[in-house]
N, CA, C and O atoms as a Tinker XYZ file with bonds, in Angstrom:
   244  protein
     1  N    119.789000  115.538000  109.239000    73     2
     2  CA   119.763000  116.617000  110.416000    64     1     3
     3  C    121.380000  117.050000  110.622000    63     2     4     5
     4  O    122.227000  116.182000  110.834000    81     3
     5  N    121.649000  118.175000  110.557000    73     3     6
     6  CA   122.795000  118.363000  111.741000    64     5     7
     7  C    123.227000  118.152000  112.957000    63     6     8     9
     8  O    122.621000  118.499000  113.971000    81     7
     9  N    124.589000  117.414000  112.917000    73     7    10
    10  CA   124.592000  116.949000  114.324000    64     9    11
    11  C    125.110000  118.558000  115.165000    63    10    12    13
    12  O    125.835000  119.462000  114.748000    81    11
    13  N    124.325000  118.384000  116.564000    73    11    14
    14  CA   124.110000  119.660000  117.342000    64    13    15
    15  C    126.254000  120.599000  117.207000    63    14    16    17
    16  O    126.554000  121.791000  117.283000    81    15
    17  N    127.153000  119.397000  117.009000    73    15    18
    18  CA   128.532000  120.526000  117.188000    64    17    19
    19  C    128.423000  120.742000  116.092000    63    18    20    21
    20  O    128.753000  121.905000  115.857000    81    19
    21  N    128.241000  120.425000  115.585000    73    19    22
    22  CA   128.790000  120.831000  113.555000    64    21    23
    23  C    127.145000  122.434000  114.148000    63    22    24    25
    24  O    127.625000  123.482000  114.579000    81    23
    25  N    126.124000  122.389000  114.102000    73    23    26
    26  CA   125.486000  123.331000  113.957000    64    25    27
    27  C    125.808000  124.202000  114.672000    63    26    28    29
    28  O    125.165000  125.222000  114.424000    81    27
    29  N    126.729000  124.350000  115.715000    73    27    30
    30  CA   126.187000  125.173000  116.960000    64    29    31
    31  C    128.118000  125.892000  116.281000    63    30    32    33
    32  O    128.240000  127.115000  116.221000    81    31
    33  N    129.121000  125.156000  115.945000    73    31    34
    34  CA   130.407000  125.530000  115.799000    64    33    35
    35  C    129.968000  126.519000  113.933000    63    34    36    37
    36  O    130.706000  127.342000  113.392000    81    35
    37  N    129.120000  126.213000  113.607000    73    35    38
    38  CA   128.796000  127.011000  112.017000    64    37    39
    39  C    128.156000  128.242000  112.657000    63    38    40    41
    40  O    128.020000  129.128000  111.813000    81    39
    41  N    127.797000  128.529000  113.653000    73    39    42
    42  CA   126.817000  130.192000  114.226000    64    41    43
    43  C    128.249000  130.501000  115.326000    63    42    44    45
    44  O    128.592000  131.514000  114.717000    81    43
    45  N    128.950000  130.426000  116.074000    73    43    46
    46  CA   130.213000  130.724000  116.158000    64    45    47
    47  C    131.119000  132.104000  115.471000    63    46    48    49
    48  O    131.483000  132.256000  114.306000    81    47
    49  N    131.251000  132.708000  116.266000    73    47    50
    50  CA   131.859000  133.646000  115.534000    64    49    51
    51  C    133.458000  132.980000  115.167000    63    50    52    53
    52  O    133.956000  132.236000  116.012000    81    51
    53  N    134.282000  133.302000  113.793000    73    51    54
    54  CA   135.281000  132.858000  113.701000    64    53    55
    55  C    136.455000  133.616000  113.546000    63    54    56    57
    56  O    136.158000  134.769000  113.234000    81    55
    57  N    137.619000  133.446000  113.634000    73    55    58
    58  CA   138.987000  133.646000  113.971000    64    57    59
    59  C    138.854000  134.399000  112.843000    63    58    60    61
    60  O    138.661000  135.570000  113.170000    81    59
    61  N    138.875000  134.210000  111.324000    73    59    62
    62  CA   139.217000  134.528000  110.201000    64    61    63
    63  C    138.002000  134.318000  109.655000    63    62    64    65
    64  O    137.295000  133.354000  109.949000    81    63
    65  N    137.490000  135.806000  108.280000    73    63    66
    66  CA   136.114000  135.702000  107.961000    64    65    67
    67  C    136.019000  134.869000  106.985000    63    66    68    69
    68  O    134.853000  134.503000  106.837000    81    67
    69  N    136.739000  134.415000  106.261000    73    67    70
    70  CA   137.206000  132.866000  104.915000    64    69    71
    71  C    136.337000  131.565000  105.767000    63    70    72    73
    72  O    135.584000  130.772000  105.201000    81    71
    73  N    136.623000  131.572000  107.124000    73    71    74
    74  CA   136.139000  129.760000  107.176000    64    73    75
    75  C    134.702000  130.185000  107.887000    63    74    76    77
    76  O    134.238000  129.491000  108.792000    81    75
    77  N    134.107000  131.246000  107.461000    73    75    78
    78  CA   132.705000  131.614000  107.610000    64    77    79
    79  C    131.632000  130.098000  107.080000    63    78    80    81
    80  O    131.742000  129.892000  105.872000    81    79
    81  N    130.895000  129.324000  107.648000    73    79    82
    82  CA   130.194000  128.247000  107.056000    64    81    83
    83  C    128.547000  128.936000  106.824000    63    82    84    85
    84  O    128.103000  129.614000  107.750000    81    83
    85  N    127.957000  128.795000  105.965000    73    83    86
    86  CA   126.597000  129.308000  105.350000    64    85    87
    87  C    126.152000  127.657000  105.837000    63    86    88    89
    88  O    126.560000  126.526000  105.572000    81    87
    89  N    125.194000  128.192000  106.603000    73    87    90
    90  CA   124.114000  126.619000  107.198000    64    89    91
    91  C    122.730000  127.879000  107.624000    63    90    92    93
    92  O    122.799000  129.030000  108.054000    81    91
    93  N    121.527000  126.977000  107.252000    73    91    94
    94  CA   120.639000  127.653000  107.505000    64    93    95
    95  C    120.361000  127.687000  108.742000    63    94    96    97
    96  O    120.661000  126.840000  109.584000    81    95
    97  N    119.648000  128.885000  108.923000    73    95    98
    98  CA   119.166000  128.796000  110.589000    64    97    99
    99  C    117.605000  128.127000  111.085000    63    98   100   101
   100  O    117.181000  128.117000  112.241000    81    99
   101  N    116.834000  127.528000  109.734000    73    99   102
   102  CA   115.992000  127.121000  110.583000    64   101   103
   103  C    116.286000  125.459000  110.302000    63   102   104   105
   104  O    115.877000  124.787000  111.249000    81   103
   105  N    116.929000  124.618000  109.168000    73   103   106
   106  CA   117.011000  123.477000  109.462000    64   105   107
   107  C    118.108000  123.254000  110.037000    63   106   108   109
   108  O    118.047000  122.411000  110.932000    81   107
   109  N    119.595000  123.945000  109.739000    73   107   110
   110  CA   121.265000  123.663000  109.953000    64   109   111
   111  C    121.837000  122.990000  108.551000    63   110   112   113
   112  O    123.023000  122.667000  108.483000    81   111
   113  N    120.687000  122.741000  107.130000    73   111   114
   114  CA   121.140000  122.577000  106.506000    64   113   115
   115  C    122.552000  123.213000  105.353000    63   114   116   117
   116  O    122.287000  123.981000  104.428000    81   115
   117  N    123.752000  122.809000  105.587000    73   115   118
   118  CA   124.860000  123.246000  104.831000    64   117   119
   119  C    124.395000  124.096000  103.443000    63   118   120   121
   120  O    124.082000  125.269000  103.240000    81   119
   121  N    124.532000  122.701000  102.463000    73   119   122
   122  CA   123.958000  122.463000  101.186000    64   121   123
   123  C    122.556000  123.751000  100.893000    63   122   124   125
   124  O    121.535000  124.209000  101.405000    81   123
   125  N    123.360000  123.843000   99.807000    73   123   126
   126  CA   121.880000  124.086000   98.792000    64   125   127
   127  C    121.418000  125.847000   99.608000    63   126   128   129
   128  O    120.237000  126.175000   99.496000    81   127
   129  N    122.007000  126.448000  100.066000    73   127   130
   130  CA   121.996000  127.930000  100.577000    64   129   131
   131  C    121.737000  128.833000   99.652000    63   130   132   133
   132  O    122.161000  128.816000   98.497000    81   131
   133  N    120.780000  129.930000  100.324000    73   131   134
   134  CA   120.578000  130.867000   99.190000    64   133   135
   135  C    120.879000  131.856000  100.185000    63   134   136   137
   136  O    120.438000  131.778000  101.331000    81   135
   137  N    121.875000  133.104000   99.638000    73   135   138
   138  CA   122.288000  133.935000  100.684000    64   137   139
   139  C    121.688000  135.058000  100.404000    63   138   140   141
   140  O    122.144000  136.095000  100.886000    81   139
   141  N    120.363000  135.098000   99.437000    73   139   142
   142  CA   119.719000  136.216000   99.637000    64   141   143
   143  C    118.989000  136.167000  100.593000    63   142   144   145
   144  O    118.754000  137.167000  101.270000    81   143
   145  N    118.499000  135.031000  100.832000    73   143   146
   146  CA   116.640000  134.518000  101.846000    64   145   147
   147  C    117.788000  133.954000  102.306000    63   146   148   149
   148  O    117.606000  132.828000  101.843000    81   147
   149  N    118.932000  133.879000  102.919000    73   147   150
   150  CA   119.053000  133.319000  104.365000    64   149   151
   151  C    118.914000  132.008000  104.890000    63   150   152   153
   152  O    119.100000  131.596000  106.035000    81   151
   153  N    118.481000  131.300000  103.642000    73   151   154
   154  CA   117.662000  129.907000  104.257000    64   153   155
   155  C    118.509000  129.115000  102.992000    63   154   156   157
   156  O    119.191000  129.734000  102.175000    81   155
   157  N    118.308000  127.416000  102.988000    73   155   158
   158  CA   118.742000  126.843000  102.038000    64   157   159
   159  C    117.109000  126.611000  101.483000    63   158   160   161
   160  O    116.082000  127.156000  101.888000    81   159
   161  N    117.300000  125.580000  100.394000    73   159   162
   162  CA   115.964000  125.639000   99.183000    64   161   163
   163  C    114.811000  125.077000   99.652000    63   162   164   165
   164  O    113.803000  125.447000   99.050000    81   163
   165  N    114.619000  124.157000  100.702000    73   163   166
   166  CA   113.856000  123.333000  101.269000    64   165   167
   167  C    113.205000  124.093000  102.049000    63   166   168   169
   168  O    112.087000  123.625000  102.266000    81   167
   169  N    113.446000  125.299000  102.703000    73   167   170
   170  CA   112.984000  125.463000  103.579000    64   169   171
   171  C    112.655000  126.522000  103.081000    63   170   172   173
   172  O    111.796000  126.990000  103.827000    81   171
   173  N    112.901000  127.457000  101.915000    73   171   174
   174  CA   112.404000  128.719000  100.601000    64   173   175
   175  C    111.620000  127.890000  100.568000    63   174   176   177
   176  O    110.886000  127.988000  101.552000    81   175
   177  N    111.246000  126.723000   99.659000    73   175   178
   178  CA   110.390000  126.241000   98.937000    64   177   179
   179  C    109.264000  126.429000   99.812000    63   178   180   181
   180  O    108.845000  127.585000   99.865000    81   179
   181  N    108.603000  125.459000  100.596000    73   179   182
   182  CA   108.273000  125.476000  102.049000    64   181   183
   183  C    107.066000  127.101000  102.570000    63   182   184   185
   184  O    105.855000  127.270000  102.711000    81   183
   185  N    108.057000  127.784000  102.669000    73   183   186
   186  CA   108.055000  128.985000  103.638000    64   185   187
   187  C    107.123000  129.628000  101.561000    63   186   188   189
   188  O    105.989000  129.696000  101.089000    81   187
   189  N    108.295000  129.863000  101.174000    73   187   190
   190  CA   107.391000  130.776000   99.629000    64   189   191
   191  C    105.701000  130.263000   98.759000    63   190   192   193
   192  O    105.116000  130.927000   97.904000    81   191
   193  N    105.230000  128.803000   99.382000    73   191   194
   194  CA   104.315000  128.071000   99.091000    64   193   195
   195  C    103.395000  128.441000  100.273000    63   194   196   197
   196  O    102.223000  128.066000  100.287000    81   195
   197  N    103.968000  129.229000  101.329000    73   195   198
   198  CA   102.809000  129.492000  102.229000    64   197   199
   199  C    102.598000  130.953000  102.622000    63   198   200   201
   200  O    101.984000  131.491000  103.543000    81   199
   201  N    103.343000  131.415000  101.570000    73   199   202
   202  CA   103.633000  133.160000  101.343000    64   201   203
   203  C    104.100000  133.392000  102.301000    63   202   204   205
   204  O    103.512000  134.456000  102.493000    81   203
   205  N    105.007000  133.229000  103.526000    73   203   206
   206  CA   105.566000  133.720000  104.535000    64   205   207
   207  C    106.697000  135.181000  103.620000    63   206   208   209
   208  O    106.799000  136.389000  103.835000    81   207
   209  N    107.372000  134.204000  102.559000    73   207   210
   210  CA   108.353000  135.385000  102.343000    64   209   211
   211  C    107.352000  136.333000  100.961000    63   210   212   213
   212  O    106.769000  135.936000   99.952000    81   211
   213  N    107.595000  137.973000  101.696000    73   211   214
   214  CA   107.127000  138.443000  100.670000    64   213   215
   215  C    108.210000  139.018000   99.113000    63   214   216   217
   216  O    109.425000  139.091000   98.934000    81   215
   217  N    106.872000  139.358000   98.156000    73   215   218
   218  CA   107.398000  139.536000   97.361000    64   217   219
   219  C    107.976000  138.185000   96.510000    63   218   220   221
   220  O    108.625000  138.432000   95.493000    81   219
   221  N    107.791000  136.944000   96.841000    73   219   222
   222  CA   107.881000  135.976000   96.078000    64   221   223
   223  C    106.368000  135.346000   95.321000    63   222   224   225
   224  O    105.278000  135.667000   95.793000    81   223
   225  N    106.424000  134.888000   94.715000    73   223   226
   226  CA   105.310000  134.475000   93.373000    64   225   227
   227  C    105.726000  133.111000   93.126000    63   226   228   229
   228  O    106.946000  133.059000   92.975000    81   227
   229  N    105.135000  131.955000   93.027000    73   227   230
   230  CA   105.119000  130.989000   91.957000    64   229   231
   231  C    105.205000  131.131000   90.790000    63   230   232   233
   232  O    104.194000  131.535000   90.214000    81   231
   233  N    106.234000  130.902000   90.119000    73   231   234
   234  CA   105.998000  131.131000   88.514000    64   233   235
   235  C    105.373000  130.037000   88.004000    63   234   236   237
   236  O    105.327000  128.912000   88.503000    81   235
   237  N    104.895000  130.419000   86.989000    73   235   238
   238  CA   103.969000  129.246000   86.291000    64   237   239
   239  C    104.085000  129.433000   84.393000    63   238   240   241
   240  O    103.914000  130.523000   83.847000    81   239
   241  N    104.295000  128.572000   83.882000    73   239   242
   242  CA   105.045000  128.544000   82.547000    64   241   243
   243  C    104.356000  128.138000   81.420000    63   242   244
   244  O    104.924000  128.102000   80.328000    81   243
């Protein structure tokens, strides 16, 4: 889990746009962030399996 200071600084407005840090708004994870869904892979998987993300289905091989 992210420390409170890192989590808060990630969501503040930055002076320069390139300093923006993508973090999951649900859990604060900085890695494995998916821009299309605006969340990390673990939160995405949890919500997709519950059916909370419209248009996402589990693929079967």
